[in-house]
Short mmCIF file of C-alpha atoms and ligand atoms in Angstrom, two decimals:
data_model
loop_
_atom_site.label_atom_id
_atom_site.label_comp_id
_atom_site.label_asym_id
_atom_site.label_seq_id
_atom_site.Cartn_x
_atom_site.Cartn_y
_atom_site.Cartn_z
CA UNK L 1 44.25 -10.92 -9.03
CA UNK L 2 43.83 -7.71 -11.01
CA UNK L 3 40.62 -5.78 -9.18
CA UNK L 4 37.79 -5.42 -12.17
CA UNK L 5 36.90 -2.21 -12.87
CA UNK L 6 33.33 -0.75 -13.80
CA UNK L 7 32.18 2.60 -15.23
CA UNK L 8 29.11 4.26 -14.65
CA UNK L 9 27.62 6.58 -17.03
CA UNK L 10 25.38 9.13 -14.48
CA UNK L 11 24.98 9.75 -10.95
CA UNK L 12 21.43 9.15 -10.90
CA UNK L 13 19.77 7.67 -7.89
CA UNK L 14 19.96 4.30 -9.53
CA UNK L 15 23.76 4.65 -10.70
CA UNK L 16 25.22 5.60 -7.34
CA UNK L 17 23.04 2.89 -5.65
CA UNK L 18 24.17 0.26 -7.99
CA UNK L 19 27.94 2.04 -7.75
CA UNK L 20 27.70 1.43 -4.06
CA UNK L 21 26.65 -2.26 -4.30
CA UNK L 22 29.45 -3.11 -6.58
CA UNK L 23 32.00 -1.34 -4.62
CA UNK L 24 30.99 -3.47 -1.74
CA UNK L 25 31.68 -6.62 -3.88
CA UNK L 26 35.40 -5.51 -4.32
CA UNK L 27 34.82 -3.85 -7.92
CA UNK L 28 36.68 -0.76 -8.64
CA UNK L 29 33.99 1.74 -9.44
CA UNK L 30 33.85 4.98 -10.82
CA UNK L 31 31.33 7.24 -11.77
CA UNK L 32 31.12 9.65 -14.69
CA UNK L 33 28.41 12.45 -14.32
CA UNK L 34 27.99 15.28 -16.90
CA UNK L 35 26.50 17.70 -14.12
CA UNK L 36 28.40 19.16 -11.20
CA UNK L 37 26.52 17.10 -8.58
CA UNK L 38 25.05 13.67 -7.78
CA UNK L 39 20.88 13.06 -7.97
CA UNK L 40 20.29 13.59 -11.86
CA UNK L 41 16.20 14.30 -11.95
CA UNK L 42 15.88 14.02 -8.11
CA UNK L 43 17.61 17.57 -7.97
CA UNK L 44 17.51 20.78 -5.96
CA UNK L 45 18.61 24.16 -5.68
CA UNK L 46 18.61 27.13 -3.20
CA UNK L 47 18.14 31.06 -3.65
CA UNK L 48 17.40 33.45 -1.07
CA UNK L 49 16.95 31.31 1.90
CA UNK L 50 14.33 29.06 -0.07
CA UNK L 51 15.21 25.35 -0.99
CA UNK L 52 13.50 23.57 -3.88
CA UNK L 53 13.52 19.82 -4.72
CA UNK L 54 13.00 20.24 -8.26
CA UNK L 55 12.09 16.38 -9.04
CA UNK L 56 10.94 14.13 -6.61
CA UNK L 57 8.87 15.81 -3.12
CA UNK L 58 6.97 12.49 -2.19
CA UNK L 59 9.07 9.65 -0.31
CA UNK L 60 6.40 6.40 -0.86
CA UNK L 61 7.12 2.91 -0.22
CA UNK L 62 9.59 3.64 3.06
CA UNK L 63 10.00 -0.16 3.45
CA UNK L 64 11.75 -0.64 -0.02
CA UNK L 65 14.41 2.34 0.86
CA UNK L 66 14.89 0.49 4.34
CA UNK L 67 15.57 -2.60 2.79
CA UNK L 68 17.56 -1.23 -0.07
CA UNK L 69 19.76 0.73 2.28
CA UNK L 70 20.10 -2.11 4.42
CA UNK L 71 21.25 -4.29 1.39
CA UNK L 72 24.12 -1.39 1.19
CA UNK L 73 24.92 -1.77 4.79
CA UNK L 74 23.35 1.05 5.88
CA UNK L 75 20.56 2.05 8.01
CA UNK L 76 17.95 4.39 6.23
CA UNK L 77 16.30 5.64 9.32
CA UNK L 78 19.42 6.85 10.90
CA UNK L 79 20.42 8.27 7.98
CA UNK L 80 17.53 10.40 7.39
CA UNK L 81 15.26 12.23 9.92
CA UNK L 82 11.55 11.48 8.55
CA UNK L 83 7.97 12.38 9.29
CA UNK L 84 4.97 10.79 7.84
CA UNK L 85 2.47 13.17 5.94
CA UNK L 86 -0.92 12.90 7.05
CA UNK L 87 -3.10 14.15 5.63
CA UNK L 88 -1.13 13.21 2.72
CA UNK L 89 -2.70 14.82 -0.10
CA UNK L 90 -5.68 17.78 0.20
CA UNK L 91 -7.48 17.48 -3.02
CA UNK L 92 -9.52 20.35 -4.52
CA UNK L 93 -12.11 20.22 -7.17
CA UNK L 94 -13.73 22.37 -9.34
CA UNK L 95 -16.84 22.75 -7.50
CA UNK L 96 -14.86 23.89 -4.58
CA UNK L 97 -15.39 20.79 -2.51
CA UNK L 98 -12.16 19.00 -0.98
CA UNK L 99 -11.24 15.66 0.22
CA UNK L 100 -8.06 15.10 2.62
CA UNK L 101 -6.58 11.59 2.21
CA UNK L 102 -5.56 10.47 5.56
CA UNK L 103 -4.99 6.98 7.14
CA UNK L 104 -7.62 8.44 9.85
CA UNK L 105 -10.34 5.97 8.91
CA UNK L 106 -13.37 7.86 10.55
CA UNK L 107 -12.43 11.07 8.79
CA UNK L 108 -12.16 9.33 5.42
CA UNK L 109 -15.46 8.03 6.10
CA UNK L 110 -17.13 11.33 6.78
CA UNK L 111 -15.58 12.82 4.08
CA UNK L 112 -16.21 10.02 1.26
CA UNK L 113 -19.88 9.83 2.61
CA UNK L 114 -20.37 13.17 2.33
CA UNK L 115 -19.29 13.07 -1.51
CA UNK L 116 -21.09 9.74 -2.40
CA UNK L 117 -23.40 7.88 -0.30
CA UNK L 118 -21.88 4.24 0.89
CA UNK L 119 -18.48 5.25 -0.96
CA UNK L 120 -16.95 4.19 2.45
CA UNK L 121 -17.42 0.54 1.76
CA UNK L 122 -16.49 0.87 -1.83
CA UNK L 123 -12.96 2.74 -0.86
CA UNK L 124 -12.46 -0.27 1.85
CA UNK L 125 -12.92 -2.97 -0.69
CA UNK L 126 -10.74 -1.00 -3.31
CA UNK L 127 -7.83 -0.54 -0.64
CA UNK L 128 -8.27 -4.48 -0.35
CA UNK L 129 -7.74 -5.15 -3.64
CA UNK L 130 -5.12 -2.70 -4.33
CA UNK L 131 -3.49 -4.23 -1.50
CA UNK L 132 -3.44 -7.41 -3.18
CA UNK L 133 -2.28 -5.89 -6.73
CA UNK L 134 0.73 -4.26 -4.45
CA UNK L 135 1.63 -7.09 -3.05
CA UNK L 136 1.80 -9.54 -5.97
CA UNK L 137 3.32 -7.04 -8.61
CA UNK L 138 5.93 -5.77 -6.16
CA UNK L 139 6.73 -9.82 -5.83
CA UNK L 140 6.36 -11.02 -9.59
CA UNK L 141 6.85 -7.79 -11.91
CA UNK L 142 8.96 -5.02 -10.23
CA UNK L 143 11.51 -7.14 -7.86
CA UNK L 144 12.15 -9.47 -10.48
CA UNK L 145 15.06 -9.77 -12.76
CA UNK L 146 13.69 -11.24 -15.82
CA UNK L 147 16.77 -12.82 -17.93
CA UNK L 148 14.80 -14.87 -20.19
CA UNK L 149 11.49 -14.50 -22.26
CA UNK L 150 10.55 -18.01 -20.08
CA UNK L 151 10.79 -15.76 -16.87
CA UNK L 152 8.17 -13.74 -17.96
CA UNK L 153 5.90 -15.81 -20.41
CA UNK L 154 5.21 -19.28 -18.23
CA UNK L 155 2.43 -21.15 -16.52
CA UNK L 156 3.53 -19.74 -13.23
CA UNK L 157 2.62 -16.21 -14.24
CA UNK L 158 -0.76 -16.98 -15.63
CA UNK L 159 -2.74 -16.35 -12.61
CA UNK L 160 -1.34 -12.61 -12.59
CA UNK L 161 -3.68 -11.92 -15.28
CA UNK L 162 -6.45 -12.26 -13.34
CA UNK L 163 -4.90 -11.09 -9.62
CA UNK L 164 -3.44 -7.97 -10.91
CA UNK L 165 -5.49 -6.85 -13.54
CA UNK L 166 -3.37 -5.83 -16.42
CA UNK L 167 -5.90 -6.19 -19.12
CA UNK L 168 -8.25 -3.75 -17.32
CA UNK L 169 -7.94 -0.14 -17.44
CA UNK L 170 -7.74 1.72 -14.06
CA UNK L 171 -9.92 4.26 -14.71
CA UNK L 172 -12.70 1.90 -15.89
CA UNK L 173 -11.89 -0.60 -12.96
CA UNK L 174 -11.98 1.68 -10.44
CA UNK L 175 -15.73 2.50 -11.48
CA UNK L 176 -16.47 -1.03 -9.64
CA UNK L 177 -15.72 0.84 -6.35
CA UNK L 178 -17.06 4.72 -7.02
CA UNK L 179 -19.50 6.38 -8.92
CA UNK L 180 -18.99 9.76 -8.24
CA UNK L 181 -16.28 11.13 -10.74
CA UNK L 182 -14.34 12.91 -8.35
CA UNK L 183 -13.70 9.99 -5.99
CA UNK L 184 -12.78 7.83 -9.52
CA UNK L 185 -10.22 10.99 -9.91
CA UNK L 186 -8.86 10.71 -6.24
CA UNK L 187 -7.87 7.20 -6.41
CA UNK L 188 -6.51 7.36 -9.93
CA UNK L 189 -4.70 10.18 -9.97
CA UNK L 190 -1.38 8.96 -8.54
CA UNK L 191 -0.95 6.72 -12.08
CA UNK L 192 -0.21 10.73 -13.40
CA UNK L 193 3.30 10.10 -11.31
CA UNK L 194 4.19 6.95 -13.72
CA UNK L 195 3.78 9.73 -16.40
CA UNK L 196 0.49 7.55 -17.06
CA UNK L 197 -3.02 8.36 -18.24
CA UNK L 198 -5.75 6.29 -15.80
CA UNK L 199 -7.41 5.82 -18.83
CA UNK L 200 -4.67 3.94 -20.26
CA UNK L 201 -2.65 2.63 -17.11
CA UNK L 202 -3.47 -0.99 -16.05
CA UNK L 203 -5.68 -1.51 -12.88
CA UNK L 204 -2.58 -2.71 -11.68
CA UNK L 205 -1.90 0.97 -10.60
CA UNK L 206 -4.26 0.73 -7.78
CA UNK L 207 -1.12 -0.18 -5.68
CA UNK L 208 0.24 3.61 -5.93
CA UNK L 209 -2.89 4.81 -3.88
CA UNK L 210 -2.86 1.62 -1.84
CA UNK L 211 0.61 2.12 -0.68
CA UNK L 212 0.10 6.07 -0.22
CA UNK L 213 -2.49 5.07 2.31
CA UNK L 214 -1.06 2.21 4.07
CA UNK L 215 2.74 2.53 4.04
CA UNK L 216 2.31 6.30 3.96
CA UNK L 217 4.02 9.35 2.23
CA UNK L 218 6.97 10.42 4.12
CA UNK L 219 9.47 13.77 4.07
CA UNK L 220 12.97 13.67 5.07
CA UNK L 221 13.91 16.79 7.07
CA UNK L 222 15.80 19.19 4.42
CA UNK L 223 13.43 17.75 1.41
CA UNK L 224 13.81 14.78 -1.37
CA UNK L 225 17.20 15.62 -1.92
CA UNK L 226 18.60 14.49 1.35
CA UNK L 227 18.15 10.44 -0.12
CA UNK L 228 20.54 11.84 -2.70
CA UNK L 229 23.16 13.24 0.06
CA UNK L 230 22.26 9.72 1.78
CA UNK L 231 23.32 7.12 -0.93
CA UNK L 232 26.63 8.81 -2.33
CA UNK L 233 27.91 8.96 1.01
CA UNK L 234 27.12 5.29 1.41
CA UNK L 235 29.04 5.04 -2.12
CA UNK L 236 31.86 7.00 -0.91
CA UNK L 237 32.32 4.72 2.32
CA UNK L 238 32.53 1.36 -0.41
CA UNK L 239 35.17 3.56 -2.14
CA UNK L 240 33.16 4.59 -5.22
CA UNK L 241 34.92 7.59 -7.11
CA UNK L 242 32.69 10.10 -8.45
CA UNK L 243 33.81 12.58 -11.20
CA UNK L 244 31.51 15.49 -11.95
CA UNK L 245 31.28 17.89 -15.09
CA UNK L 246 32.40 14.91 -16.92
CA UNK L 247 30.01 14.15 -20.18
CA UNK L 248 30.41 10.49 -21.62
CA UNK L 249 30.71 11.21 -25.74
CA UNK L 250 30.39 7.56 -26.66
CA UNK L 251 30.61 4.30 -25.22
CA UNK L 252 33.86 2.31 -27.20
CA UNK L 253 32.67 -0.88 -28.59
CA UNK L 254 34.21 -3.49 -30.28
CA UNK L 255 32.62 -6.77 -31.66
CA UNK L 256 30.55 -8.24 -28.79
CA UNK L 257 32.05 -6.20 -26.01
CA UNK L 258 32.27 -2.55 -24.55
CA UNK L 259 35.93 -1.63 -23.70
CA UNK L 260 35.32 1.79 -21.96
CA UNK L 261 34.10 5.08 -22.94
CA UNK L 262 35.19 8.34 -24.23
CA UNK L 263 34.81 11.45 -22.57
CA UNK L 264 33.44 14.82 -24.25
CA UNK L 265 37.15 16.31 -23.87
CA UNK L 266 38.23 13.20 -25.79
CA UNK L 267 39.75 10.97 -23.18
CA UNK L 268 39.31 7.33 -23.30
CA UNK L 269 38.93 5.25 -19.97
CA UNK L 270 38.78 1.65 -20.12
CA UNK L 271 36.75 -0.91 -17.93
CA UNK L 272 35.75 -4.71 -17.79
CA UNK L 273 32.28 -3.24 -17.90
CA UNK L 274 30.22 -0.36 -18.22
CA UNK L 275 26.85 0.59 -16.54
CA UNK L 276 24.50 3.26 -17.91
CA UNK L 277 22.53 5.23 -15.95
CA UNK L 278 21.60 7.68 -18.32
CA UNK L 279 18.26 7.51 -19.87
CA UNK L 280 18.20 4.33 -22.10
CA UNK L 281 16.85 5.44 -25.09
CA UNK L 282 19.31 8.39 -25.25
CA UNK L 283 22.09 5.78 -24.65
CA UNK L 284 21.21 3.63 -27.24
CA UNK L 285 20.74 6.88 -29.69
CA UNK L 286 23.91 9.16 -28.61
CA UNK L 287 26.27 6.96 -26.82
CA UNK L 288 26.39 3.70 -28.94
CA UNK L 289 26.99 2.88 -32.62
CA UNK L 290 23.55 3.20 -34.95
CA UNK L 291 21.66 -0.09 -34.60
CA UNK L 292 17.76 -0.77 -35.69
CA UNK L 293 16.97 -0.88 -31.92
CA UNK L 294 17.96 2.62 -31.11
CA UNK L 295 15.26 3.72 -33.79
CA UNK L 296 12.60 1.42 -32.38
CA UNK L 297 13.16 3.08 -28.86
CA UNK L 298 12.50 6.12 -30.69
CA UNK L 299 9.12 4.96 -31.57
CA UNK L 300 7.96 3.37 -28.40
CA UNK L 301 5.55 5.42 -25.99
CA UNK L 302 6.95 8.21 -23.67
CA UNK L 303 5.68 9.41 -20.58
CA UNK L 304 3.98 13.03 -20.46
CA UNK L 305 6.65 15.83 -19.21
CA UNK L 306 5.90 18.82 -16.78
CA UNK L 307 6.12 22.61 -16.59
CA UNK L 308 7.56 22.96 -13.17
CA UNK L 309 7.26 26.67 -11.23
CA UNK L 310 9.64 27.09 -8.63
CA UNK L 311 8.81 30.67 -6.66
CA UNK L 312 10.12 32.55 -3.67
CA UNK L 313 7.37 33.87 -2.23
CA UNK L 314 7.55 37.17 0.10
CA UNK L 315 4.43 35.93 2.61
CA UNK L 316 3.25 32.57 3.72
CA UNK L 317 0.01 31.01 2.04
CA UNK L 318 -1.40 28.64 5.13
CA UNK L 319 -4.31 27.66 2.99
CA UNK L 320 -1.57 25.57 1.35
CA UNK L 321 -1.03 22.20 2.51
CA UNK L 322 2.34 20.43 1.92
CA UNK L 323 0.80 18.85 -1.06
CA UNK L 324 -2.20 20.39 -2.38
CA UNK L 325 -3.66 18.61 -5.93
CA UNK L 326 -6.38 20.57 -7.76
CA UNK L 327 -8.24 17.60 -10.02
CA UNK L 328 -10.11 18.98 -12.64
CA UNK L 329 -13.56 18.13 -13.94
CA UNK L 330 -12.05 17.74 -17.40
CA UNK L 331 -10.29 14.43 -16.00
CA UNK L 332 -10.13 12.52 -19.27
CA UNK L 333 -9.47 15.58 -21.62
CA UNK L 334 -6.41 16.46 -19.37
CA UNK L 335 -4.76 13.02 -20.26
CA UNK L 336 -5.76 12.88 -23.78
CA UNK L 337 -4.69 16.41 -24.31
CA UNK L 338 -0.86 15.62 -23.28
CA UNK L 339 -0.37 11.97 -24.41
CA UNK L 340 0.62 12.83 -27.69
CA UNK L 341 0.80 16.73 -28.34
CA UNK L 342 2.88 19.16 -26.84
CA UNK L 343 0.49 21.18 -24.79
CA UNK L 344 -0.92 22.60 -21.63
CA UNK L 345 -4.35 21.05 -21.25
CA UNK L 346 -7.60 23.27 -20.76
CA UNK L 347 -8.37 23.78 -17.05
CA UNK L 348 -5.19 21.25 -16.10
CA UNK L 349 -4.92 19.06 -13.04
CA UNK L 350 -2.42 20.65 -11.12
CA UNK L 351 -0.05 20.10 -8.12
CA UNK L 352 1.53 22.44 -5.56
CA UNK L 353 3.80 21.75 -2.92
CA UNK L 354 4.50 24.14 -0.10
CA UNK L 355 7.81 21.84 1.81
CA UNK L 356 7.97 24.67 4.41
CA UNK L 357 5.13 23.30 6.10
CA UNK L 358 7.02 20.32 6.73
CA UNK L 359 10.55 21.57 7.38
CA UNK L 360 10.23 25.53 8.19
CA UNK L 361 14.01 25.50 7.13
CA UNK L 362 12.64 25.01 3.57
CA UNK L 363 11.66 29.14 3.55
CA UNK L 364 12.82 32.26 5.38
CA UNK L 365 10.83 33.03 8.20
CA UNK L 366 7.49 34.85 7.22
CA UNK L 367 8.00 33.50 3.71
CA UNK L 368 6.90 30.89 1.81
CA UNK L 369 8.94 28.25 -1.01
CA UNK L 370 6.50 27.07 -3.45
CA UNK L 371 6.52 24.71 -6.32
CA UNK L 372 3.77 24.10 -9.04
CA UNK L 373 3.66 21.57 -11.45
CA UNK L 374 1.39 21.46 -14.65
CA UNK L 375 1.50 18.28 -17.08
CA UNK L 376 2.23 18.91 -20.60
CA UNK L 377 2.87 16.78 -23.52
CA UNK L 378 6.50 15.28 -24.18
CA UNK L 379 8.47 17.20 -27.21
CA UNK L 380 7.91 16.06 -30.97
CA UNK L 381 11.01 16.06 -32.99
CA UNK L 382 10.65 18.77 -35.57
CA UNK L 383 8.06 20.90 -33.37
CA UNK L 384 9.51 24.21 -31.34
CA UNK L 385 6.74 25.64 -29.47
CA UNK L 386 6.26 28.71 -28.18
CA UNK L 387 7.73 27.95 -24.61
CA UNK L 388 6.75 31.40 -23.20
CA UNK L 389 3.16 31.29 -24.18
CA UNK L 390 3.03 27.64 -22.82
CA UNK L 391 4.45 28.83 -19.53
CA UNK L 392 2.26 31.62 -19.76
CA UNK L 393 -1.07 29.83 -20.05
CA UNK L 394 0.59 27.42 -17.08
CA UNK L 395 0.93 30.06 -14.60
CA UNK L 396 -2.44 31.65 -15.34
CA UNK L 397 -4.00 28.30 -14.84
CA UNK L 398 -2.14 27.95 -11.51
CA UNK L 399 -3.21 31.60 -10.27
CA UNK L 400 -6.97 30.79 -11.36
CA UNK L 401 -7.19 27.31 -9.55
CA UNK L 402 -5.58 28.89 -6.13
CA UNK L 403 -8.52 31.29 -6.06
CA UNK L 404 -10.43 28.57 -4.90
CA UNK L 405 -8.50 28.57 -1.63
CA UNK L 406 -8.75 32.34 -1.52
CA UNK L 407 -5.53 33.04 -2.91
CA UNK L 408 -5.52 35.97 -5.18
CA UNK L 409 -2.40 38.07 -4.73
CA UNK L 410 0.24 35.23 -5.32
CA UNK L 411 1.55 36.82 -8.22
CA UNK L 412 2.25 40.34 -6.85
CA UNK L 413 4.45 38.45 -3.96
CA UNK L 414 6.43 36.11 -6.35
CA UNK L 415 10.09 37.16 -5.66
CA UNK L 416 11.78 35.46 -8.37
CA UNK L 417 10.70 32.38 -10.40
CA UNK L 418 12.64 29.62 -11.99
CA UNK L 419 10.91 27.27 -14.38
CA UNK L 420 11.79 23.85 -15.90
CA UNK L 421 10.20 23.07 -19.43
CA UNK L 422 10.48 19.69 -21.36
CA UNK L 423 13.64 21.22 -22.91
CA UNK L 424 14.91 21.85 -19.45
CA UNK L 425 14.57 18.16 -18.70
CA UNK L 426 16.31 17.13 -21.88
CA UNK L 427 19.06 19.48 -21.31
CA UNK L 428 20.04 19.07 -17.94
CA UNK L 429 19.24 15.49 -17.77
CA UNK L 430 19.53 14.12 -21.42
CA UNK L 431 16.33 12.64 -20.93
CA UNK L 432 14.80 11.79 -24.48
CA UNK L 433 11.84 14.12 -25.79
CA UNK L 434 12.05 15.94 -22.15
CA UNK L 435 9.79 12.92 -21.00
CA UNK L 436 9.93 13.13 -17.15
CA UNK L 437 9.79 9.44 -16.34
CA UNK L 438 11.35 8.25 -19.60
CA UNK L 439 9.41 5.42 -21.29
CA UNK L 440 5.84 5.21 -19.87
CA UNK L 441 4.54 1.98 -18.45
CA UNK L 442 1.82 0.94 -20.43
CA UNK L 443 0.78 -2.44 -20.99
CA UNK L 444 3.14 -3.32 -23.86
CA UNK L 445 6.11 -1.60 -21.83
CA UNK L 446 5.73 -3.37 -18.56
CA UNK L 447 8.09 -6.19 -16.62
CA UNK L 448 9.91 -8.20 -19.36
CA UNK L 449 8.76 -5.86 -21.83
CA UNK L 450 10.66 -2.97 -20.90
CA UNK L 451 13.98 -2.47 -21.92
CA UNK L 452 16.40 -5.39 -20.21
CA UNK L 453 19.04 -4.36 -18.19
CA UNK L 454 21.82 -6.05 -20.17
CA UNK L 455 22.52 -5.33 -23.55
CA UNK L 456 21.86 -8.09 -26.24
CA UNK L 457 24.88 -7.57 -28.03
CA UNK L 458 27.14 -6.19 -25.84
CA UNK L 459 27.42 -8.67 -22.88
CA UNK L 460 29.44 -6.49 -20.74
CA UNK L 461 26.94 -3.41 -21.10
CA UNK L 462 24.29 -3.34 -18.30
CA UNK L 463 21.57 -0.04 -17.85
CA UNK L 464 19.94 0.77 -14.64
CA UNK L 465 17.38 3.27 -13.90
CA UNK L 466 13.68 4.78 -14.81
CA UNK L 467 13.44 3.80 -18.76
CA UNK L 468 15.04 -0.05 -17.86
CA UNK L 469 13.60 -2.49 -15.78
CA UNK L 470 11.57 -2.10 -13.43
CA UNK L 471 10.83 1.47 -14.01
CA UNK L 472 10.47 5.11 -12.72
CA UNK L 473 10.41 6.21 -9.30
CA UNK L 474 13.13 6.55 -6.81
CA UNK L 475 12.21 3.26 -4.46
CA UNK L 476 12.39 1.76 -8.24
CA UNK L 477 15.57 2.86 -8.81
CA UNK L 478 17.01 1.26 -6.16
CA UNK L 479 15.31 -1.83 -6.80
CA UNK L 480 16.92 -1.79 -10.31
CA UNK L 481 20.14 -0.95 -8.94
CA UNK L 482 20.56 -3.97 -6.73
CA UNK L 483 18.91 -6.28 -9.41
CA UNK L 484 21.34 -5.36 -12.16
CA UNK L 485 24.65 -5.09 -10.14
CA UNK L 486 23.64 -8.60 -8.70
CA UNK L 487 23.87 -9.69 -12.32
CA UNK L 488 26.94 -8.01 -13.01
CA UNK L 489 28.80 -9.33 -10.52
CA UNK L 490 27.72 -12.88 -11.59
CA UNK L 491 28.62 -11.63 -15.45
CA UNK L 492 32.17 -10.91 -14.02
CA UNK L 493 32.47 -13.79 -11.97
C1 FAD O 1 9.20 16.20 -11.74
C2 FAD O 1 9.54 15.07 -11.21
C3 FAD O 1 8.68 14.40 -10.12
C4 FAD O 1 8.99 13.20 -9.62
N1 FAD O 1 8.38 12.91 -8.31
C5 FAD O 1 8.60 11.69 -7.74
C6 FAD O 1 7.94 11.62 -6.34
O1 FAD O 1 7.62 12.48 -5.97
N2 FAD O 1 9.10 10.26 -5.66
C7 FAD O 1 9.40 9.38 -6.80
O2 FAD O 1 9.57 8.20 -5.92
N3 FAD O 1 10.23 9.29 -7.54
C8 FAD O 1 9.95 11.04 -8.35
N4 FAD O 1 10.15 10.88 -9.82
C9 FAD O 1 10.73 10.14 -10.40
C10 FAD O 1 12.22 9.79 -10.00
O3 FAD O 1 12.94 11.18 -9.75
C11 FAD O 1 13.14 9.08 -11.01
O4 FAD O 1 12.77 7.82 -11.33
C12 FAD O 1 14.50 8.66 -10.65
O5 FAD O 1 15.07 9.49 -9.99
C13 FAD O 1 15.25 8.55 -11.82
O6 FAD O 1 16.76 8.02 -11.37
P1 FAD O 1 17.43 7.33 -12.46
O7 FAD O 1 18.60 7.22 -11.75
O8 FAD O 1 16.71 6.35 -13.09
O9 FAD O 1 17.75 8.71 -13.55
P2 FAD O 1 18.31 10.07 -13.28
O10 FAD O 1 18.09 11.08 -12.36
O11 FAD O 1 17.88 10.44 -14.99
O12 FAD O 1 20.14 9.79 -13.78
C14 FAD O 1 20.64 9.58 -14.83
C15 FAD O 1 21.89 10.48 -14.62
O13 FAD O 1 22.47 10.42 -15.97
C16 FAD O 1 23.52 11.59 -16.03
N5 FAD O 1 23.63 11.43 -17.81
C17 FAD O 1 23.15 11.86 -18.88
N6 FAD O 1 23.63 11.41 -19.74
C18 FAD O 1 25.02 11.60 -19.56
C19 FAD O 1 26.33 11.70 -19.75
N7 FAD O 1 26.59 11.23 -21.31
N8 FAD O 1 27.62 11.46 -19.42
C20 FAD O 1 27.22 11.54 -18.04
N9 FAD O 1 26.22 11.94 -17.30
C21 FAD O 1 25.21 11.47 -18.05
C22 FAD O 1 22.20 12.63 -16.04
O14 FAD O 1 22.83 14.09 -15.86
C23 FAD O 1 21.67 12.04 -14.35
O15 FAD O 1 22.23 12.84 -13.45
C24 FAD O 1 9.84 12.56 -10.27
C25 FAD O 1 10.53 12.84 -11.53
C26 FAD O 1 10.49 13.83 -11.83
C27 FAD O 1 11.31 14.51 -13.29
#
């Protein structure tokens, strides 16, 4: 019998993991990637001995990677050299106070009680409840292949309305455990990683601080890009073919089927199925014939974006931990500012990553590799902001916040700078509106309510990745890959 073929558009983590799963089941799989190397948003670069992860910097939910690697016949622990990062984050507040989030409960008790008396009890209650959120949400919302509305809207799922609290706002709900605004911020800022505001995110997302505390935040030697190095290796072992520098121009369709793709250089490639890993709203709007859904997707809610600065620095700043977060007293204003406007918030919350604390090889001896990330609104059609002015504003905000740690001379010690703006995210990876996490994860865009993994009309066209189900994040990308590849295999028979 002729071997069935699948074309995958995009070598992001979800595309590669899906490719490996499909090839292991005997399909002929080719990945077409516009860029020169795999990984998509999970990217990196090196310069003058400094190595930067330009996308993810936090490996969370290690057990999900373990399971997904095992499903691909590989051992996660054997392929990566992992260390746990504890304390995970060093939080710095506007008034100079600090909180190091750690799995050491005695240290947590001492620190929390100093900030708010009796708050350790609130912390333990919060962790207990968020553990339930984690377990329930992973089982019923994340690791689920919703094929029909009835899979989601049914009586069995009704208890979820109470058990994972999707109807309560996260920030409001955290008030049941803490009064002190600094602690409310400390246990909700993780929503930012989903591109969400805690003032809008469902309380379900307390699952994020839970998993970071309990399952840990980890770091692979060599940085997060090592995960990307590992997954294509598994895919190649399974027989997947990669074509880099190969932008797809359009998906070729007939009435209810796709027949293959046409590349930018005009070459046509046929296949029995196409799986799109490129950002889903981009695929509907740029690669498929015009249809109403495409416009509807553009009107959905998008995550915010970020301005990322990558600095090679000629001295070491030991005051900076691996993951330092500066949380602002203007917590709400921060999120409101970036929800609908292309602005940098005043006094922004911001994140600084110093990878050589975890792996000295990430910077030359006696020097530092620093990444600083400031949230910014996603791009708005028809508006061309003054990027230089926004970058200047964000850079100055970072320098100002670093003064709280006694760092006053960073500007003089930067050897080189690379900056990613929303425009970079759009150009490099075709992310619609430059939204770093794609479609956002508010209540009406969660679970089954996110765009599905198979096209409603073209039944041999599938989607994996951040803007489809289950959603953003590296572990989630691998789950998306497994669920969708299973469905594709069933459909192709
Ligand atoms: C700044 C930032 C920080 C993050 N931090 C974390 C973190 O700490 N931990 C975590 O777990 N997650 C994090 N994430 C989220 C995580 O990176 C993403 O959810 C995940 O990598 C998405 O993978 P994907 O496969 O869905 O898509 P992508 O990575 O977007 O891959 C899609 C691929 O399709 C390619 N493509 C697009 N158009 C075409 C075309 N026409 N032809 C051919 N190829 C095309 C793109 O070039 C890209 O390679 C972060 C993301 C960002 C941006």
